[in-house]
C-alpha cells in the first residue's frame, strides 16, 4: 500500500502557509505520499502564470512572498486534476467560493477521502445556520473535520510557535490529520466538538471588525477588552443556540476559541481594514482592493449572514455586537455609534 495522497484546495496566504507544513511532513512520513497537490487559482503575475512561478521558484510570490515551499508541493491550476485520487483534501479558500468548488469536484473525489476545512465562515441554509464543513460533506459525500486556531498565516510560515485545534467527530481521522499537520511549532489539540470549533472560527472575525472600529475611533485597550469579552459572550450564546450537538464549554478555552479571538482582535486583516473604515469613511469593498492584494474579508460578510439567520428567529436584539457590525458595514449606520450599541449589552444572553 502506498501512502495517502494529499491535495490542498486553495493557495492564498493561509493555504500556502499550510502547504509549507504539509509538504514537509508528507516528504518525511511514510503514511503519506510525498507529492502534495496544491490547487492554484491561476492568475498573471508580472507576465507569468502563478502556478508556473510556484513550480519553478517554489514560492507563492503573490500571497506568501519570502517563504520557500517544499519542492514536493506541486501547483496544479486544474481543480479536478489536483484532487484526482486524493485521500486527504484540505480546503483553504474564501467561504464564498465553496459552493462553486464543490460543484466542480462533485463527481471527482474518492468517497472514502478525508476532508478538513480551514475555512472561517458560515452560510445561510433553509433552517438558518449552515456550517461550511456541512456544505462540503453534503455535496461531496465525504467525512469532514475542521482546523481553527490562533494562526496568523505569516507567523505560521515563519515557524513561530503557536497552537491550533482540530475538531473531528471521527477520532481516527483526527489523528491522521494531526500527524499530517502538526510540527514542533504548530501544536495541535484534537477535540470532538467540531461544530463549536468551526463556529468559533467564523464568529471571531465579526468581533475583530468591532475591535478594528474601536482602534479607528481612538478607544484604548480597556474598550477593546470589553469588546472581546462581549464578543465571546455572543459567540458562546450563538453556539448554544445553533449547534446540533452538545456544546462543550472547554472548547472555548482551546486555541480555536479565546486564543484565536484575541489574536484576530489585535492582528489580522479584519481588524486592520475595520480600523481604516472607521478612520477614512471608505467602503469595505474599496478598502479590500487597496489593502488586501486581492484577498477578501470574512468578518463583514459573516456578520450579514448572522443577521439573516437571527432576524427570522427574532434574536437580533440578543446579539448587539454582531448586529452593530452588520448595520455599520452594510446599512449606513455611523461607525461612531458602535460603542453606543454595546452600552446596553445584556449581562446574560
mmCIF file with all atom_site columns, N, CA and C in Angstrom, residues 243-309:
data_model
loop_
_atom_site.group_PDB
_atom_site.id
_atom_site.type_symbol
_atom_site.label_atom_id
_atom_site.label_alt_id
_atom_site.label_comp_id
_atom_site.label_asym_id
_atom_site.label_entity_id
_atom_site.label_seq_id
_atom_site.pdbx_PDB_ins_code
_atom_site.Cartn_x
_atom_site.Cartn_y
_atom_site.Cartn_z
_atom_site.occupancy
_atom_site.B_iso_or_equiv
_atom_site.pdbx_formal_charge
_atom_site.auth_seq_id
_atom_site.auth_comp_id
_atom_site.auth_asym_id
_atom_site.auth_atom_id
_atom_site.pdbx_PDB_model_num
ATOM 1   N N  . UNK A 1 243 ? -25.750 25.017 17.464 1.00 0.00 ? 243 UNK A N  1
ATOM 2   C CA . UNK A 1 243 ? -25.039 23.751 17.269 1.00 0.00 ? 243 UNK A CA 1
ATOM 3   C C  . UNK A 1 243 ? -26.008 22.581 17.402 1.00 0.00 ? 243 UNK A C  1
ATOM 4   N N  . UNK A 1 244 ? -25.846 21.612 16.515 1.00 0.00 ? 244 UNK A N  1
ATOM 5   C CA . UNK A 1 244 ? -26.731 20.448 16.553 1.00 0.00 ? 244 UNK A CA 1
ATOM 6   C C  . UNK A 1 244 ? -26.383 19.522 17.722 1.00 0.00 ? 244 UNK A C  1
ATOM 7   N N  . UNK A 1 245 ? -25.092 19.382 18.007 1.00 0.00 ? 245 UNK A N  1
ATOM 8   C CA . UNK A 1 245 ? -24.657 18.508 19.097 1.00 0.00 ? 245 UNK A CA 1
ATOM 9   C C  . UNK A 1 245 ? -24.407 19.307 20.359 1.00 0.00 ? 245 UNK A C  1
ATOM 10  N N  . UNK A 1 246 ? -23.914 18.630 21.404 1.00 0.00 ? 246 UNK A N  1
ATOM 11  C CA . UNK A 1 246 ? -23.610 19.333 22.656 1.00 0.00 ? 246 UNK A CA 1
ATOM 12  C C  . UNK A 1 246 ? -22.466 20.325 22.481 1.00 0.00 ? 246 UNK A C  1
ATOM 13  N N  . UNK A 1 247 ? -22.557 21.433 23.185 1.00 0.00 ? 247 UNK A N  1
ATOM 14  C CA . UNK A 1 247 ? -21.506 22.456 23.155 1.00 0.00 ? 247 UNK A CA 1
ATOM 15  C C  . UNK A 1 247 ? -20.688 22.328 24.439 1.00 0.00 ? 247 UNK A C  1
ATOM 16  N N  . UNK A 1 248 ? -19.401 22.056 24.281 1.00 0.00 ? 248 UNK A N  1
ATOM 17  C CA . UNK A 1 248 ? -18.519 21.868 25.426 1.00 0.00 ? 248 UNK A CA 1
ATOM 18  C C  . UNK A 1 248 ? -17.859 23.196 25.765 1.00 0.00 ? 248 UNK A C  1
ATOM 19  N N  . UNK A 1 249 ? -18.082 23.685 26.977 1.00 0.00 ? 249 UNK A N  1
ATOM 20  C CA . UNK A 1 249 ? -17.527 24.992 27.366 1.00 0.00 ? 249 UNK A CA 1
ATOM 21  C C  . UNK A 1 249 ? -16.016 25.026 27.232 1.00 0.00 ? 249 UNK A C  1
ATOM 22  N N  . UNK A 1 250 ? -15.350 23.910 27.498 1.00 0.00 ? 250 UNK A N  1
ATOM 23  C CA . UNK A 1 250 ? -13.880 23.865 27.438 1.00 0.00 ? 250 UNK A CA 1
ATOM 24  C C  . UNK A 1 250 ? -13.358 24.167 26.041 1.00 0.00 ? 250 UNK A C  1
ATOM 25  N N  . UNK A 1 251 ? -14.178 23.920 25.009 1.00 0.00 ? 251 UNK A N  1
ATOM 26  C CA . UNK A 1 251 ? -13.729 24.185 23.635 1.00 0.00 ? 251 UNK A CA 1
ATOM 27  C C  . UNK A 1 251 ? -13.405 25.662 23.437 1.00 0.00 ? 251 UNK A C  1
ATOM 28  N N  . UNK A 1 252 ? -14.118 26.545 24.142 1.00 0.00 ? 252 UNK A N  1
ATOM 29  C CA . UNK A 1 252 ? -13.860 27.983 24.011 1.00 0.00 ? 252 UNK A CA 1
ATOM 30  C C  . UNK A 1 252 ? -12.517 28.385 24.624 1.00 0.00 ? 252 UNK A C  1
ATOM 31  N N  . UNK A 1 253 ? -11.933 27.494 25.441 1.00 0.00 ? 253 UNK A N  1
ATOM 32  C CA . UNK A 1 253 ? -10.612 27.750 26.022 1.00 0.00 ? 253 UNK A CA 1
ATOM 33  C C  . UNK A 1 253 ? -9.489  27.158 25.173 1.00 0.00 ? 253 UNK A C  1
ATOM 34  N N  . UNK A 1 254 ? -9.838  26.458 24.107 1.00 0.00 ? 254 UNK A N  1
ATOM 35  C CA . UNK A 1 254 ? -8.829  25.948 23.173 1.00 0.00 ? 254 UNK A CA 1
ATOM 36  C C  . UNK A 1 254 ? -8.369  27.080 22.249 1.00 0.00 ? 254 UNK A C  1
ATOM 37  N N  . UNK A 1 255 ? -7.380  26.762 21.411 1.00 0.00 ? 255 UNK A N  1
ATOM 38  C CA . UNK A 1 255 ? -6.841  27.780 20.505 1.00 0.00 ? 255 UNK A CA 1
ATOM 39  C C  . UNK A 1 255 ? -7.912  28.339 19.579 1.00 0.00 ? 255 UNK A C  1
ATOM 40  N N  . UNK A 1 256 ? -8.873  27.495 19.184 1.00 0.00 ? 256 UNK A N  1
ATOM 41  C CA . UNK A 1 256 ? -9.934  27.944 18.272 1.00 0.00 ? 256 UNK A CA 1
ATOM 42  C C  . UNK A 1 256 ? -10.855 28.969 18.909 1.00 0.00 ? 256 UNK A C  1
ATOM 43  N N  . UNK A 1 257 ? -10.864 29.058 20.232 1.00 0.00 ? 257 UNK A N  1
ATOM 44  C CA . UNK A 1 257 ? -11.772 29.950 20.938 1.00 0.00 ? 257 UNK A CA 1
ATOM 45  C C  . UNK A 1 257 ? -11.116 31.255 21.338 1.00 0.00 ? 257 UNK A C  1
ATOM 46  N N  . UNK A 1 258 ? -10.834 31.403 22.626 1.00 0.00 ? 258 UNK A N  1
ATOM 47  C CA . UNK A 1 258 ? -10.350 32.680 23.149 1.00 0.00 ? 258 UNK A CA 1
ATOM 48  C C  . UNK A 1 258 ? -9.009  33.098 22.533 1.00 0.00 ? 258 UNK A C  1
ATOM 49  N N  . UNK A 1 259 ? -8.123  32.128 22.251 1.00 0.00 ? 259 UNK A N  1
ATOM 50  C CA . UNK A 1 259 ? -6.808  32.492 21.693 1.00 0.00 ? 259 UNK A CA 1
ATOM 51  C C  . UNK A 1 259 ? -6.958  33.096 20.303 1.00 0.00 ? 259 UNK A C  1
ATOM 52  N N  . UNK A 1 260 ? -7.753  32.451 19.463 1.00 0.00 ? 260 UNK A N  1
ATOM 53  C CA . UNK A 1 260 ? -7.965  32.966 18.106 1.00 0.00 ? 260 UNK A CA 1
ATOM 54  C C  . UNK A 1 260 ? -8.673  34.319 18.150 1.00 0.00 ? 260 UNK A C  1
ATOM 55  N N  . UNK A 1 261 ? -9.619  34.459 19.073 1.00 0.00 ? 261 UNK A N  1
ATOM 56  C CA . UNK A 1 261 ? -10.352 35.721 19.208 1.00 0.00 ? 261 UNK A CA 1
ATOM 57  C C  . UNK A 1 261 ? -9.404  36.865 19.560 1.00 0.00 ? 261 UNK A C  1
ATOM 58  N N  . UNK A 1 262 ? -8.538  36.658 20.549 1.00 0.00 ? 262 UNK A N  1
ATOM 59  C CA . UNK A 1 262 ? -7.597  37.710 20.964 1.00 0.00 ? 262 UNK A CA 1
ATOM 60  C C  . UNK A 1 262 ? -6.645  38.052 19.817 1.00 0.00 ? 262 UNK A C  1
ATOM 61  N N  . UNK A 1 263 ? -6.077  37.021 19.197 1.00 0.00 ? 263 UNK A N  1
ATOM 62  C CA . UNK A 1 263 ? -5.115  37.250 18.107 1.00 0.00 ? 263 UNK A CA 1
ATOM 63  C C  . UNK A 1 263 ? -5.743  38.063 16.980 1.00 0.00 ? 263 UNK A C  1
ATOM 64  N N  . UNK A 1 264 ? -6.965  37.698 16.603 1.00 0.00 ? 264 UNK A N  1
ATOM 65  C CA . UNK A 1 264 ? -7.618  38.366 15.481 1.00 0.00 ? 264 UNK A CA 1
ATOM 66  C C  . UNK A 1 264 ? -8.017  39.792 15.827 1.00 0.00 ? 264 UNK A C  1
ATOM 67  N N  . UNK A 1 265 ? -8.315  40.035 17.106 1.00 0.00 ? 265 UNK A N  1
ATOM 68  C CA . UNK A 1 265 ? -8.710  41.390 17.520 1.00 0.00 ? 265 UNK A CA 1
ATOM 69  C C  . UNK A 1 265 ? -7.508  42.326 17.681 1.00 0.00 ? 265 UNK A C  1
ATOM 70  N N  . UNK A 1 266 ? -6.307  41.779 17.715 1.00 0.00 ? 266 UNK A N  1
ATOM 71  C CA . UNK A 1 266 ? -5.103  42.622 17.789 1.00 0.00 ? 266 UNK A CA 1
ATOM 72  C C  . UNK A 1 266 ? -4.288  42.604 16.504 1.00 0.00 ? 266 UNK A C  1
ATOM 73  N N  . UNK A 1 267 ? -4.462  41.575 15.695 1.00 0.00 ? 267 UNK A N  1
ATOM 74  C CA . UNK A 1 267 ? -3.778  41.485 14.400 1.00 0.00 ? 267 UNK A CA 1
ATOM 75  C C  . UNK A 1 267 ? -4.815  41.112 13.364 1.00 0.00 ? 267 UNK A C  1
ATOM 76  N N  . UNK A 1 268 ? -4.377  40.613 12.238 1.00 0.00 ? 268 UNK A N  1
ATOM 77  C CA . UNK A 1 268 ? -5.332  40.103 11.258 1.00 0.00 ? 268 UNK A CA 1
ATOM 78  C C  . UNK A 1 268 ? -5.973  41.174 10.404 1.00 0.00 ? 268 UNK A C  1
ATOM 79  N N  . UNK A 1 269 ? -6.432  40.769 9.241  1.00 0.00 ? 269 UNK A N  1
ATOM 80  C CA . UNK A 1 269 ? -6.908  41.746 8.260  1.00 0.00 ? 269 UNK A CA 1
ATOM 81  C C  . UNK A 1 269 ? -8.287  42.312 8.575  1.00 0.00 ? 269 UNK A C  1
ATOM 82  N N  . UNK A 1 270 ? -9.148  41.555 9.280  1.00 0.00 ? 270 UNK A N  1
ATOM 83  C CA . UNK A 1 270 ? -10.468 42.088 9.609  1.00 0.00 ? 270 UNK A CA 1
ATOM 84  C C  . UNK A 1 270 ? -10.342 43.315 10.520 1.00 0.00 ? 270 UNK A C  1
ATOM 85  N N  . UNK A 1 271 ? -9.482  43.218 11.525 1.00 0.00 ? 271 UNK A N  1
ATOM 86  C CA . UNK A 1 271 ? -9.252  44.352 12.422 1.00 0.00 ? 271 UNK A CA 1
ATOM 87  C C  . UNK A 1 271 ? -8.627  45.518 11.659 1.00 0.00 ? 271 UNK A C  1
ATOM 88  N N  . UNK A 1 272 ? -7.648  45.206 10.840 1.00 0.00 ? 272 UNK A N  1
ATOM 89  C CA . UNK A 1 272 ? -6.897  46.243 10.122 1.00 0.00 ? 272 UNK A CA 1
ATOM 90  C C  . UNK A 1 272 ? -7.795  47.053 9.167  1.00 0.00 ? 272 UNK A C  1
ATOM 91  N N  . UNK A 1 273 ? -8.610  46.340 8.399  1.00 0.00 ? 273 UNK A N  1
ATOM 92  C CA . UNK A 1 273 ? -9.484  47.028 7.440  1.00 0.00 ? 273 UNK A CA 1
ATOM 93  C C  . UNK A 1 273 ? -10.592 47.788 8.179  1.00 0.00 ? 273 UNK A C  1
ATOM 94  N N  . UNK A 1 274 ? -11.109 47.212 9.266  1.00 0.00 ? 274 UNK A N  1
ATOM 95  C CA . UNK A 1 274 ? -12.153 47.903 10.033 1.00 0.00 ? 274 UNK A CA 1
ATOM 96  C C  . UNK A 1 274 ? -11.621 49.193 10.650 1.00 0.00 ? 274 UNK A C  1
ATOM 97  N N  . UNK A 1 275 ? -10.373 49.190 11.085 1.00 0.00 ? 275 UNK A N  1
ATOM 98  C CA . UNK A 1 275 ? -9.762  50.418 11.600 1.00 0.00 ? 275 UNK A CA 1
ATOM 99  C C  . UNK A 1 275 ? -9.714  51.484 10.507 1.00 0.00 ? 275 UNK A C  1
ATOM 100 N N  . UNK A 1 276 ? -9.280  51.075 9.305  1.00 0.00 ? 276 UNK A N  1
ATOM 101 C CA . UNK A 1 276 ? -9.219  52.025 8.180  1.00 0.00 ? 276 UNK A CA 1
ATOM 102 C C  . UNK A 1 276 ? -10.620 52.517 7.804  1.00 0.00 ? 276 UNK A C  1
ATOM 103 N N  . UNK A 1 277 ? -11.611 51.639 7.892  1.00 0.00 ? 277 UNK A N  1
ATOM 104 C CA . UNK A 1 277 ? -13.000 52.003 7.608  1.00 0.00 ? 277 UNK A CA 1
ATOM 105 C C  . UNK A 1 277 ? -13.454 53.126 8.544  1.00 0.00 ? 277 UNK A C  1
ATOM 106 N N  . UNK A 1 278 ? -13.131 52.977 9.830  1.00 0.00 ? 278 UNK A N  1
ATOM 107 C CA . UNK A 1 278 ? -13.532 53.986 10.816 1.00 0.00 ? 278 UNK A CA 1
ATOM 108 C C  . UNK A 1 278 ? -12.789 55.302 10.608 1.00 0.00 ? 278 UNK A C  1
ATOM 109 N N  . UNK A 1 279 ? -11.542 55.222 10.161 1.00 0.00 ? 279 UNK A N  1
ATOM 110 C CA . UNK A 1 279 ? -10.720 56.431 10.018 1.00 0.00 ? 279 UNK A CA 1
ATOM 111 C C  . UNK A 1 279 ? -10.988 57.175 8.712  1.00 0.00 ? 279 UNK A C  1
ATOM 112 N N  . UNK A 1 280 ? -11.242 56.413 7.628  1.00 0.00 ? 280 UNK A N  1
ATOM 113 C CA . UNK A 1 280 ? -11.282 57.048 6.301  1.00 0.00 ? 280 UNK A CA 1
ATOM 114 C C  . UNK A 1 280 ? -12.690 57.261 5.758  1.00 0.00 ? 280 UNK A C  1
ATOM 115 N N  . UNK A 1 281 ? -13.659 56.475 6.220  1.00 0.00 ? 281 UNK A N  1
ATOM 116 C CA . UNK A 1 281 ? -15.001 56.561 5.666  1.00 0.00 ? 281 UNK A CA 1
ATOM 117 C C  . UNK A 1 281 ? -15.150 55.875 4.326  1.00 0.00 ? 281 UNK A C  1
ATOM 118 N N  . UNK A 1 282 ? -14.088 55.234 3.839  1.00 0.00 ? 282 UNK A N  1
ATOM 119 C CA . UNK A 1 282 ? -14.187 54.493 2.575  1.00 0.00 ? 282 UNK A CA 1
ATOM 120 C C  . UNK A 1 282 ? -14.996 53.217 2.790  1.00 0.00 ? 282 UNK A C  1
ATOM 121 N N  . UNK A 1 283 ? -15.521 52.653 1.712  1.00 0.00 ? 283 UNK A N  1
ATOM 122 C CA . UNK A 1 283 ? -16.325 51.431 1.822  1.00 0.00 ? 283 UNK A CA 1
ATOM 123 C C  . UNK A 1 283 ? -15.428 50.218 2.074  1.00 0.00 ? 283 UNK A C  1
ATOM 124 N N  . UNK A 1 284 ? -16.033 49.160 2.607  1.00 0.00 ? 284 UNK A N  1
ATOM 125 C CA . UNK A 1 284 ? -15.302 47.907 2.824  1.00 0.00 ? 284 UNK A CA 1
ATOM 126 C C  . UNK A 1 284 ? -14.736 47.397 1.506  1.00 0.00 ? 284 UNK A C  1
ATOM 127 N N  . UNK A 1 285 ? -15.540 47.453 0.436  1.00 0.00 ? 285 UNK A N  1
ATOM 128 C CA . UNK A 1 285 ? -15.100 46.948 -0.867 1.00 0.00 ? 285 UNK A CA 1
ATOM 129 C C  . UNK A 1 285 ? -13.882 47.718 -1.371 1.00 0.00 ? 285 UNK A C  1
ATOM 130 N N  . UNK A 1 286 ? -13.902 49.023 -1.211 1.00 0.00 ? 286 UNK A N  1
ATOM 131 C CA . UNK A 1 286 ? -12.772 49.846 -1.672 1.00 0.00 ? 286 UNK A CA 1
ATOM 132 C C  . UNK A 1 286 ? -11.515 49.534 -0.869 1.00 0.00 ? 286 UNK A C  1
ATOM 133 N N  . UNK A 1 287 ? -11.670 49.367 0.446  1.00 0.00 ? 287 UNK A N  1
ATOM 134 C CA . UNK A 1 287 ? -10.518 49.080 1.301  1.00 0.00 ? 287 UNK A CA 1
ATOM 135 C C  . UNK A 1 287 ? -9.948  47.691 1.026  1.00 0.00 ? 287 UNK A C  1
ATOM 136 N N  . UNK A 1 288 ? -10.809 46.731 0.702  1.00 0.00 ? 288 UNK A N  1
ATOM 137 C CA . UNK A 1 288 ? -10.316 45.397 0.324  1.00 0.00 ? 288 UNK A CA 1
ATOM 138 C C  . UNK A 1 288 ? -9.379  45.514 -0.876 1.00 0.00 ? 288 UNK A C  1
ATOM 139 N N  . UNK A 1 289 ? -9.807  46.280 -1.877 1.00 0.00 ? 289 UNK A N  1
ATOM 140 C CA . UNK A 1 289 ? -8.985  46.433 -3.085 1.00 0.00 ? 289 UNK A CA 1
ATOM 141 C C  . UNK A 1 289 ? -7.658  47.115 -2.779 1.00 0.00 ? 289 UNK A C  1
ATOM 142 N N  . UNK A 1 290 ? -7.701  48.111 -1.892 1.00 0.00 ? 290 UNK A N  1
ATOM 143 C CA . UNK A 1 290 ? -6.499  48.894 -1.598 1.00 0.00 ? 290 UNK A CA 1
ATOM 144 C C  . UNK A 1 290 ? -5.528  48.162 -0.667 1.00 0.00 ? 290 UNK A C  1
ATOM 145 N N  . UNK A 1 291 ? -6.062  47.355 0.243  1.00 0.00 ? 291 UNK A N  1
ATOM 146 C CA . UNK A 1 291 ? -5.228  46.843 1.348  1.00 0.00 ? 291 UNK A CA 1
ATOM 147 C C  . UNK A 1 291 ? -4.949  45.347 1.318  1.00 0.00 ? 291 UNK A C  1
ATOM 148 N N  . UNK A 1 292 ? -5.707  44.572 0.547  1.00 0.00 ? 292 UNK A N  1
ATOM 149 C CA . UNK A 1 292 ? -5.654  43.113 0.728  1.00 0.00 ? 292 UNK A CA 1
ATOM 150 C C  . UNK A 1 292 ? -5.092  42.345 -0.458 1.00 0.00 ? 292 UNK A C  1
ATOM 151 N N  . UNK A 1 293 ? -4.574  43.013 -1.445 1.00 0.00 ? 293 UNK A N  1
ATOM 152 C CA . UNK A 1 293 ? -3.858  42.319 -2.515 1.00 0.00 ? 293 UNK A CA 1
ATOM 153 C C  . UNK A 1 293 ? -4.721  41.223 -3.149 1.00 0.00 ? 293 UNK A C  1
ATOM 154 N N  . UNK A 1 294 ? -6.008  41.513 -3.318 1.00 0.00 ? 294 UNK A N  1
ATOM 155 C CA . UNK A 1 294 ? -6.889  40.548 -3.976 1.00 0.00 ? 294 UNK A CA 1
ATOM 156 C C  . UNK A 1 294 ? -7.623  39.598 -3.045 1.00 0.00 ? 294 UNK A C  1
ATOM 157 N N  . UNK A 1 295 ? -7.289  39.628 -1.752 1.00 0.00 ? 295 UNK A N  1
ATOM 158 C CA . UNK A 1 295 ? -7.973  38.751 -0.810 1.00 0.00 ? 295 UNK A CA 1
ATOM 159 C C  . UNK A 1 295 ? -9.265  39.407 -0.303 1.00 0.00 ? 295 UNK A C  1
ATOM 160 N N  . UNK A 1 296 ? -10.145 38.590 0.279  1.00 0.00 ? 296 UNK A N  1
ATOM 161 C CA . UNK A 1 296 ? -11.442 39.063 0.743  1.00 0.00 ? 296 UNK A CA 1
ATOM 162 C C  . UNK A 1 296 ? -11.542 38.994 2.263  1.00 0.00 ? 296 UNK A C  1
ATOM 163 N N  . UNK A 1 297 ? -12.275 39.949 2.835  1.00 0.00 ? 297 UNK A N  1
ATOM 164 C CA . UNK A 1 297 ? -12.559 39.912 4.272  1.00 0.00 ? 297 UNK A CA 1
ATOM 165 C C  . UNK A 1 297 ? -13.667 38.911 4.555  1.00 0.00 ? 297 UNK A C  1
ATOM 166 N N  . UNK A 1 298 ? -13.563 38.246 5.695  1.00 0.00 ? 298 UNK A N  1
ATOM 167 C CA . UNK A 1 298 ? -14.607 37.309 6.103  1.00 0.00 ? 298 UNK A CA 1
ATOM 168 C C  . UNK A 1 298 ? -15.590 37.945 7.091  1.00 0.00 ? 298 UNK A C  1
ATOM 169 N N  . UNK A 1 299 ? -15.115 38.878 7.940  1.00 0.00 ? 299 UNK A N  1
ATOM 170 C CA . UNK A 1 299 ? -15.936 39.406 9.028  1.00 0.00 ? 299 UNK A CA 1
ATOM 171 C C  . UNK A 1 299 ? -17.232 40.082 8.610  1.00 0.00 ? 299 UNK A C  1
ATOM 172 N N  . UNK A 1 300 ? -17.191 41.092 7.729  1.00 0.00 ? 300 UNK A N  1
ATOM 173 C CA . UNK A 1 300 ? -18.434 41.768 7.348  1.00 0.00 ? 300 UNK A CA 1
ATOM 174 C C  . UNK A 1 300 ? -19.457 40.829 6.718  1.00 0.00 ? 300 UNK A C  1
ATOM 175 N N  . UNK A 1 301 ? -18.992 39.958 5.814  1.00 0.00 ? 301 UNK A N  1
ATOM 176 C CA . UNK A 1 301 ? -19.930 39.048 5.156  1.00 0.00 ? 301 UNK A CA 1
ATOM 177 C C  . UNK A 1 301 ? -20.528 38.067 6.166  1.00 0.00 ? 301 UNK A C  1
ATOM 178 N N  . UNK A 1 302 ? -19.723 37.587 7.105  1.00 0.00 ? 302 UNK A N  1
ATOM 179 C CA . UNK A 1 302 ? -20.255 36.693 8.145  1.00 0.00 ? 302 UNK A CA 1
ATOM 180 C C  . UNK A 1 302 ? -21.287 37.421 8.997  1.00 0.00 ? 302 UNK A C  1
ATOM 181 N N  . UNK A 1 303 ? -21.021 38.701 9.310  1.00 0.00 ? 303 UNK A N  1
ATOM 182 C CA . UNK A 1 303 ? -21.995 39.485 10.087 1.00 0.00 ? 303 UNK A CA 1
ATOM 183 C C  . UNK A 1 303 ? -23.331 39.565 9.357  1.00 0.00 ? 303 UNK A C  1
ATOM 184 N N  . UNK A 1 304 ? -23.297 39.736 8.032  1.00 0.00 ? 304 UNK A N  1
ATOM 185 C CA . UNK A 1 304 ? -24.536 39.791 7.249  1.00 0.00 ? 304 UNK A CA 1
ATOM 186 C C  . UNK A 1 304 ? -25.263 38.450 7.294  1.00 0.00 ? 304 UNK A C  1
ATOM 187 N N  . UNK A 1 305 ? -24.499 37.361 7.171  1.00 0.00 ? 305 UNK A N  1
ATOM 188 C CA . UNK A 1 305 ? -25.122 36.037 7.219  1.00 0.00 ? 305 UNK A CA 1
ATOM 189 C C  . UNK A 1 305 ? -25.734 35.767 8.591  1.00 0.00 ? 305 UNK A C  1
ATOM 190 N N  . UNK A 1 306 ? -25.045 36.182 9.652  1.00 0.00 ? 306 UNK A N  1
ATOM 191 C CA . UNK A 1 306 ? -25.593 36.017 11.004 1.00 0.00 ? 306 UNK A CA 1
ATOM 192 C C  . UNK A 1 306 ? -26.907 36.783 11.147 1.00 0.00 ? 306 UNK A C  1
ATOM 193 N N  . UNK A 1 307 ? -26.928 38.002 10.637 1.00 0.00 ? 307 UNK A N  1
ATOM 194 C CA . UNK A 1 307 ? -28.137 38.819 10.749 1.00 0.00 ? 307 UNK A CA 1
ATOM 195 C C  . UNK A 1 307 ? -29.322 38.136 10.064 1.00 0.00 ? 307 UNK A C  1
ATOM 196 N N  . UNK A 1 308 ? -29.067 37.578 8.885  1.00 0.00 ? 308 UNK A N  1
ATOM 197 C CA . UNK A 1 308 ? -30.142 36.929 8.137  1.00 0.00 ? 308 UNK A CA 1
ATOM 198 C C  . UNK A 1 308 ? -30.606 35.643 8.818  1.00 0.00 ? 308 UNK A C  1
ATOM 199 N N  . UNK A 1 309 ? -29.730 35.040 9.619  1.00 0.00 ? 309 UNK A N  1
ATOM 200 C CA . UNK A 1 309 ? -30.102 33.845 10.388 1.00 0.00 ? 309 UNK A CA 1
ATOM 201 C C  . UNK A 1 309 ? -30.890 34.241 11.640 1.00 0.00 ? 309 UNK A C  1
#
